[in-house]
mmCIF file of C-alpha atoms in Angstrom:
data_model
loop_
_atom_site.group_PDB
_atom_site.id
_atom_site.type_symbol
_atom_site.label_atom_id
_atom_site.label_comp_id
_atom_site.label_asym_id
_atom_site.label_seq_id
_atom_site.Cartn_x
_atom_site.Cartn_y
_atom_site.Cartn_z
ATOM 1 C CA UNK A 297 -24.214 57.689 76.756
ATOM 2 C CA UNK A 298 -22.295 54.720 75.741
ATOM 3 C CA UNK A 299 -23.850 52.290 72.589
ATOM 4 C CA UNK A 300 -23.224 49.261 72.262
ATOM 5 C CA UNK A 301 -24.330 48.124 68.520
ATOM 6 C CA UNK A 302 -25.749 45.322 67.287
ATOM 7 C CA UNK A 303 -25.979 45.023 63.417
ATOM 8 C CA UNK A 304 -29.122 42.584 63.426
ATOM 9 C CA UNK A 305 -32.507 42.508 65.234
ATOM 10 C CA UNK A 306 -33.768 38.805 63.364
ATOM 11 C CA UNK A 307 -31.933 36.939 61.660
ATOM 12 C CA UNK A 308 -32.865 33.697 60.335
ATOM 13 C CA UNK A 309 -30.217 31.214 58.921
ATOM 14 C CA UNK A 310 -30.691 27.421 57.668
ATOM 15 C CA UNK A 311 -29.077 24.483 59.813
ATOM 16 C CA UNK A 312 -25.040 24.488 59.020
ATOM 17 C CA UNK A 313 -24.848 27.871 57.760
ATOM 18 C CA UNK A 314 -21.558 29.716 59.447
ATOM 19 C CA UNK A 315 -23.327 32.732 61.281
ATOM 20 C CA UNK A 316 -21.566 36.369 62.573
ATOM 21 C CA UNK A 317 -23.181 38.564 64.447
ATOM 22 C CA UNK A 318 -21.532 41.503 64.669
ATOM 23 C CA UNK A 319 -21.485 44.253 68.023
ATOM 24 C CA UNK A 320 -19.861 47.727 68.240
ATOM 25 C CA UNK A 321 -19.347 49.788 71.309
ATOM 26 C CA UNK A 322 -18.772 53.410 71.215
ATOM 27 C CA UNK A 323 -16.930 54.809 73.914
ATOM 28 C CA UNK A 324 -13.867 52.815 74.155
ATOM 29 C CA UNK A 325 -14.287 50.270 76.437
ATOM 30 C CA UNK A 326 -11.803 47.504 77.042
ATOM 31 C CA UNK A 327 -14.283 44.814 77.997
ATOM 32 C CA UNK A 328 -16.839 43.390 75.785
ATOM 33 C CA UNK A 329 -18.647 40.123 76.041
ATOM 34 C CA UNK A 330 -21.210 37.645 74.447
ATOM 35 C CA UNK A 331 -24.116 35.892 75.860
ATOM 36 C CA UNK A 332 -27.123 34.417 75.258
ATOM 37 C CA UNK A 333 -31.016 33.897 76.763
ATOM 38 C CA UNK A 334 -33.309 31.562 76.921
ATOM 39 C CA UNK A 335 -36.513 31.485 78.399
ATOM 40 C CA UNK A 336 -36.149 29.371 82.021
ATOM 41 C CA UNK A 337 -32.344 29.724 81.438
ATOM 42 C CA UNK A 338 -31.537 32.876 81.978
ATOM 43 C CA UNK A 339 -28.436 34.769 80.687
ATOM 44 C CA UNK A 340 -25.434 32.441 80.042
ATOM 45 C CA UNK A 341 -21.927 33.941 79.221
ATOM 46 C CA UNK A 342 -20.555 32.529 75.760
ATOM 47 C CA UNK A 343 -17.252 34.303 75.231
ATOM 48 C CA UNK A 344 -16.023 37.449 76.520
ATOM 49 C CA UNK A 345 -12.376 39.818 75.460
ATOM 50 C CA UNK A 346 -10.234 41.926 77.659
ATOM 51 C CA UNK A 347 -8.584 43.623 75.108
ATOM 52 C CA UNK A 348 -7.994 43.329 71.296
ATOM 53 C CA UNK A 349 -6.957 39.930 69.808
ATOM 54 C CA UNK A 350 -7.540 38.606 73.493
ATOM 55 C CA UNK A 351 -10.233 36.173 74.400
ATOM 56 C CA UNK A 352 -11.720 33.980 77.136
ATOM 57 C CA UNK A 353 -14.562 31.233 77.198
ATOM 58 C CA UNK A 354 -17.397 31.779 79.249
ATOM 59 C CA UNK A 355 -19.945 28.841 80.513
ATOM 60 C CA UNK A 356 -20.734 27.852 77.098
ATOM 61 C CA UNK A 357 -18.061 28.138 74.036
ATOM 62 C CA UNK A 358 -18.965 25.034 72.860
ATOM 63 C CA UNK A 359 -20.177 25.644 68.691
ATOM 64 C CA UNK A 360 -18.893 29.219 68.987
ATOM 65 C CA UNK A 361 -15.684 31.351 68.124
ATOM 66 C CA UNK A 362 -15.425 35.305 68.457
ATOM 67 C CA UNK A 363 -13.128 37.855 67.100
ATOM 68 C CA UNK A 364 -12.063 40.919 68.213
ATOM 69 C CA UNK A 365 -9.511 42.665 65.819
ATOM 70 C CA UNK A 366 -10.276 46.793 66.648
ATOM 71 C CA UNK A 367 -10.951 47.819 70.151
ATOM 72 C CA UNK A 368 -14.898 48.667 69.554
ATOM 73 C CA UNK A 369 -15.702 45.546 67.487
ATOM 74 C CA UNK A 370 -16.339 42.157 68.812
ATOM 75 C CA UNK A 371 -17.925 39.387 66.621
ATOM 76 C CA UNK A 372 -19.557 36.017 67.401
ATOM 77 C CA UNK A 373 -19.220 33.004 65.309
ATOM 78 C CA UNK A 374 -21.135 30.336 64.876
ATOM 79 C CA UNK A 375 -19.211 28.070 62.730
ATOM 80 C CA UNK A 376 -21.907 25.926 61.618
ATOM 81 C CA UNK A 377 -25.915 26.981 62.937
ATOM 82 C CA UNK A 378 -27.382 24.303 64.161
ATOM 83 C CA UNK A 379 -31.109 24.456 65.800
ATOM 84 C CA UNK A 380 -30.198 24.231 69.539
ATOM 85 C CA UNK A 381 -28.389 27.870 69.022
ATOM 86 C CA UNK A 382 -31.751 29.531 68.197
ATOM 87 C CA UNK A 383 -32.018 32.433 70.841
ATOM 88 C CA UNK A 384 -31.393 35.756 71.718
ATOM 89 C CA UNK A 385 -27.676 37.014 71.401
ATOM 90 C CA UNK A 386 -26.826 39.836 73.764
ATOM 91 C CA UNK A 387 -23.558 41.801 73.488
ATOM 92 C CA UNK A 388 -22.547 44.137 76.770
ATOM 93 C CA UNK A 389 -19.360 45.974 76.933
ATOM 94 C CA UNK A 390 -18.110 47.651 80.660
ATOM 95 C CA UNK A 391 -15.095 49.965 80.875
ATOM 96 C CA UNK A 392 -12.767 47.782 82.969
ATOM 97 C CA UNK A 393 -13.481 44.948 85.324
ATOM 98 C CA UNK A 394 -15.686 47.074 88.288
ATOM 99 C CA UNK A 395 -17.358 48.947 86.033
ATOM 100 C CA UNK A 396 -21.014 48.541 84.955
ATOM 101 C CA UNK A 397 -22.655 46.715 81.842
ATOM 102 C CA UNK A 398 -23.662 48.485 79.023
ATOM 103 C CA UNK A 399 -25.961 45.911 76.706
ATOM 104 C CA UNK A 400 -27.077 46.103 72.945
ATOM 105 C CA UNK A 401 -30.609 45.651 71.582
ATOM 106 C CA UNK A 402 -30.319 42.029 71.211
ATOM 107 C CA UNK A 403 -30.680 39.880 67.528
ATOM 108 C CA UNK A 404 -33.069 36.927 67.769
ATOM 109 C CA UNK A 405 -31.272 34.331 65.698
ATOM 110 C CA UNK A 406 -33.585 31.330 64.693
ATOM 111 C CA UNK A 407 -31.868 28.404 62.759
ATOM 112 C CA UNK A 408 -33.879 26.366 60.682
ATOM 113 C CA UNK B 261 -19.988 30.042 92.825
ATOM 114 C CA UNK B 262 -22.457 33.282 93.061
ATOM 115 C CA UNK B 263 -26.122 32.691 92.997
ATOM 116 C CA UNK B 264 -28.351 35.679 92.739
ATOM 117 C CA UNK B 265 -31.966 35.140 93.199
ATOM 118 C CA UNK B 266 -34.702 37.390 93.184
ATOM 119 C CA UNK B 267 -37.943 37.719 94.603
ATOM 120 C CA UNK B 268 -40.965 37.801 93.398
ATOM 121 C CA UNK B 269 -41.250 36.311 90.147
ATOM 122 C CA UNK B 270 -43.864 38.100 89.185
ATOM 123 C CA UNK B 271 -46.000 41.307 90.470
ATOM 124 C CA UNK B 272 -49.012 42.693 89.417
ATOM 125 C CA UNK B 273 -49.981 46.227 90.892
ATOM 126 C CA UNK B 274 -52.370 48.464 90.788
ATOM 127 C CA UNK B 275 -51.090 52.528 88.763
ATOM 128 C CA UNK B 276 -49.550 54.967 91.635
ATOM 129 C CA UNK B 277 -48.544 52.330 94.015
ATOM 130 C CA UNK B 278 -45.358 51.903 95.596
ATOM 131 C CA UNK B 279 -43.145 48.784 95.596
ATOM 132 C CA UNK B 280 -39.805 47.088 96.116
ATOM 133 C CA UNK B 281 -38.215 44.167 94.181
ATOM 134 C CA UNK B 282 -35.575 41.995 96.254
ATOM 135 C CA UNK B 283 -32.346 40.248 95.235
ATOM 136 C CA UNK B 284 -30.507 38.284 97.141
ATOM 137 C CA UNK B 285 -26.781 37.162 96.369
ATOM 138 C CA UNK B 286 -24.752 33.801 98.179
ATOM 139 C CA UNK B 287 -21.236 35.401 98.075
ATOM 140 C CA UNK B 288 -20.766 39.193 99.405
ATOM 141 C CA UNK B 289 -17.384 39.514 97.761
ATOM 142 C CA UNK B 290 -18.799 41.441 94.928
ATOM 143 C CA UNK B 291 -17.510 44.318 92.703
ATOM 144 C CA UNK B 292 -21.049 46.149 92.248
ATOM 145 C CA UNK B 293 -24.879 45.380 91.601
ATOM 146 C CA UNK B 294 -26.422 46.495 88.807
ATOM 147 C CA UNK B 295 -30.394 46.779 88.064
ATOM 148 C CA UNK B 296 -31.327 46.352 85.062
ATOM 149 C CA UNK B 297 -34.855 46.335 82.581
ATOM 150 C CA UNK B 298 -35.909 44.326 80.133
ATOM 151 C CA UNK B 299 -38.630 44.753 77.785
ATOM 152 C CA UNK B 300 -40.247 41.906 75.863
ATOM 153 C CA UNK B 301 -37.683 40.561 72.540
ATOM 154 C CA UNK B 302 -35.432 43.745 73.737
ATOM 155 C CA UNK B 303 -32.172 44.116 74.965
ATOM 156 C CA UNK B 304 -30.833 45.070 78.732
ATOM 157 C CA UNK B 305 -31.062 48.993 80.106
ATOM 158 C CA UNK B 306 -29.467 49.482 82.783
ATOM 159 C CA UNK B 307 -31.064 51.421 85.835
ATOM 160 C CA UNK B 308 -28.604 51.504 88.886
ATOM 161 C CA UNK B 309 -25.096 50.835 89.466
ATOM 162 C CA UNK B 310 -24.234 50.345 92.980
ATOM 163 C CA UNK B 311 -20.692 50.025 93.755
ATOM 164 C CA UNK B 312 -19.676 47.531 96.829
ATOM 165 C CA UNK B 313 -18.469 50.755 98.785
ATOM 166 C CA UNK B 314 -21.978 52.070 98.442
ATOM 167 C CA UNK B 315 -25.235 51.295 100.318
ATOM 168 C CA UNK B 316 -27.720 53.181 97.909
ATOM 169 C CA UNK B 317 -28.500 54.797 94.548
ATOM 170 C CA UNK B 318 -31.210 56.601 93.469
ATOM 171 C CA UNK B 319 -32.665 58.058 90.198
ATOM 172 C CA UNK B 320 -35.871 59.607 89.289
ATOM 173 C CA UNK B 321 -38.013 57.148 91.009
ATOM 174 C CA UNK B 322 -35.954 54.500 91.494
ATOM 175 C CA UNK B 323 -34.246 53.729 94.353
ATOM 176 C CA UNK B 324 -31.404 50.720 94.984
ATOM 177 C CA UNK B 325 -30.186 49.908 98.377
ATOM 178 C CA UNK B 326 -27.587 47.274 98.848
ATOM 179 C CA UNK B 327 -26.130 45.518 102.109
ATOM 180 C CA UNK B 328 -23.139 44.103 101.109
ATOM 181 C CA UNK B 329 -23.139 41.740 104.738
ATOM 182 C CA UNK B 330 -26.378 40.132 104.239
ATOM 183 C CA UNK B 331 -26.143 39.380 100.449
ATOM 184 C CA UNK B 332 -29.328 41.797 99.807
ATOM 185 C CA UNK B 333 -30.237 44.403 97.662
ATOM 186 C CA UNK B 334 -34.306 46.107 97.060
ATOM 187 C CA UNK B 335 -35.516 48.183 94.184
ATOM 188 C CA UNK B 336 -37.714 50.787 95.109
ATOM 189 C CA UNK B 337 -40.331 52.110 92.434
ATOM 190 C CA UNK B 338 -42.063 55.096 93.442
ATOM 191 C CA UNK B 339 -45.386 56.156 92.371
ATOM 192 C CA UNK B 340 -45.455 53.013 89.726
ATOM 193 C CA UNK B 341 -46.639 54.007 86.329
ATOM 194 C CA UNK B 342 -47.745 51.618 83.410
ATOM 195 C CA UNK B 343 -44.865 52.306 81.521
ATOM 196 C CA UNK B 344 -42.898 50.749 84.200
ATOM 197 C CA UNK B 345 -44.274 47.403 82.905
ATOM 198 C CA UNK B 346 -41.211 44.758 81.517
ATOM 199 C CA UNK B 347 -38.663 42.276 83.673
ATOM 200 C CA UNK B 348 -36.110 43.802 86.167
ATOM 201 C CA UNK B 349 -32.706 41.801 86.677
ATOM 202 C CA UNK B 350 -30.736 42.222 89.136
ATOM 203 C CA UNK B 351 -26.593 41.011 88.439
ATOM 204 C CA UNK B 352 -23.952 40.747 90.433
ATOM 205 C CA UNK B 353 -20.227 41.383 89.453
ATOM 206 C CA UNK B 354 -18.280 38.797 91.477
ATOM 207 C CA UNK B 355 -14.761 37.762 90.273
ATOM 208 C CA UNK B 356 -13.393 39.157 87.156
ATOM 209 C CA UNK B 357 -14.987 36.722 84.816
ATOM 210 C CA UNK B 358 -18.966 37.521 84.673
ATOM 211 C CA UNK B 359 -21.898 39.111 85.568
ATOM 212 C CA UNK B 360 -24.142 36.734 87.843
ATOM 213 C CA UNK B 361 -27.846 37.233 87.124
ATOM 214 C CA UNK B 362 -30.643 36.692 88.733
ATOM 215 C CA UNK B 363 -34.252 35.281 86.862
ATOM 216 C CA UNK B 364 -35.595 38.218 87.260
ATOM 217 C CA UNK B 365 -38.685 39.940 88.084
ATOM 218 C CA UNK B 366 -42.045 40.359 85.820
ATOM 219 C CA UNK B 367 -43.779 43.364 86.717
ATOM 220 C CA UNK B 368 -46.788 44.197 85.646
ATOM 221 C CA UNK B 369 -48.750 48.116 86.201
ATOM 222 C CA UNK B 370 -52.286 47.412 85.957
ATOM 223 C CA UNK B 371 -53.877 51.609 84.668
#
């Protein structure tokens, strides 16, 4: 079975802090992505990469950057926390575009 | 763009019972549907994987049907269990871009 990684569970940061959160995938997929959920929001697509050093913003970039240097590694930046980015951070990763989702356990970021 | 919305909200039912979640989709130009669970402050497992080619997929005691033509797709829990408890998603790949969700499902297996 494919894992997708994700190195936190909580994490709690203070307002203007510069955040990663950090998501590795096993089983060499090309795709990996970022999003976030909120309660009465759903699941919102922040960033997602097709391949290494490639990426692409989703509905909501704004306050966020990713990197993905190695093929089973794809990061999520917040460049400076602010309060309205407390949530739950999902990371999936698919095989290639048709494929299905594999998603990590989640990290529950709360800025302060 | 793709809206997915599913139906009911929530569901309470009784242990042993037998029931199907809906999802309906605007767009049938899709890739696949994909099922998926959610547990409370836990990530996404997925359950099914239906291709568009496909009209059904089944395993254990879950069944997915999809029809592609009328933008509809059921999940079909057999002999529900309490364990069974959490959220079920359904998503929708449409366009190479994202995964279109819907809000989801809260079921609840009363022992």
């Amino acid at each position: 079975d494919v894992k997708v990684t994700q190195s936190s569970r909580y994490l709690v940061k203070r307002t203007g802090e510069k955040v990663f959160l950090e998501c590795v995938q096993d089983m060499d997929h090309e795709n990996m992505f970022w999003y976030r959920q909120d309660p009465g929001l759903g699941l919102r697509l922040i960033y997602f990469s097709y391949d290494v050093k490639m990426k692409e913003k989703g509905d909501i970039p704004e306050g966020y950057s990713v990197s993905r240097e190695k093929k089973e590694r794809f990061s999520l930046i917040l460049e400076s926390a602010s309060t309205n980015q407390t949530s739950m951070y999902l990371c999936a990763s698919s095989f290639r575009t048709g494929y299905g989702y594999t998603f990590g356990s989640g990290t529950r970021l709360t800025v302060v | 763009k793709q809206e997915v919305t599913q139906i009911p909200a929530a569901l309470s039912v009784p242990e042993g019972e037998n029931l199907v979640l809906n999802c309906s989709f605007t767009d049938s130009a899709i890739y696949n549907l994909q099922w998926f669970r959610q547990d409370p402050g836990k990530g996404l497992t997925s359950l099914l994987l239906i291709q568009s080619s496909q009209r059904e997929q089944t395993s254990g005691r879950l069944n997915a049907s999809l029809d592609k033509s009328s933008g509809r797709s059921t999940l079909y829990i057999a002999a529900s269990q309490p364990g069974d408890s959490a959220t079920y998603l359904c998503a929708v790949k449409s366009g190479a871009n994202n995964l279109f969700f819907g809000t989801g499902t809260r079921l609840t297996v009363i022992p």
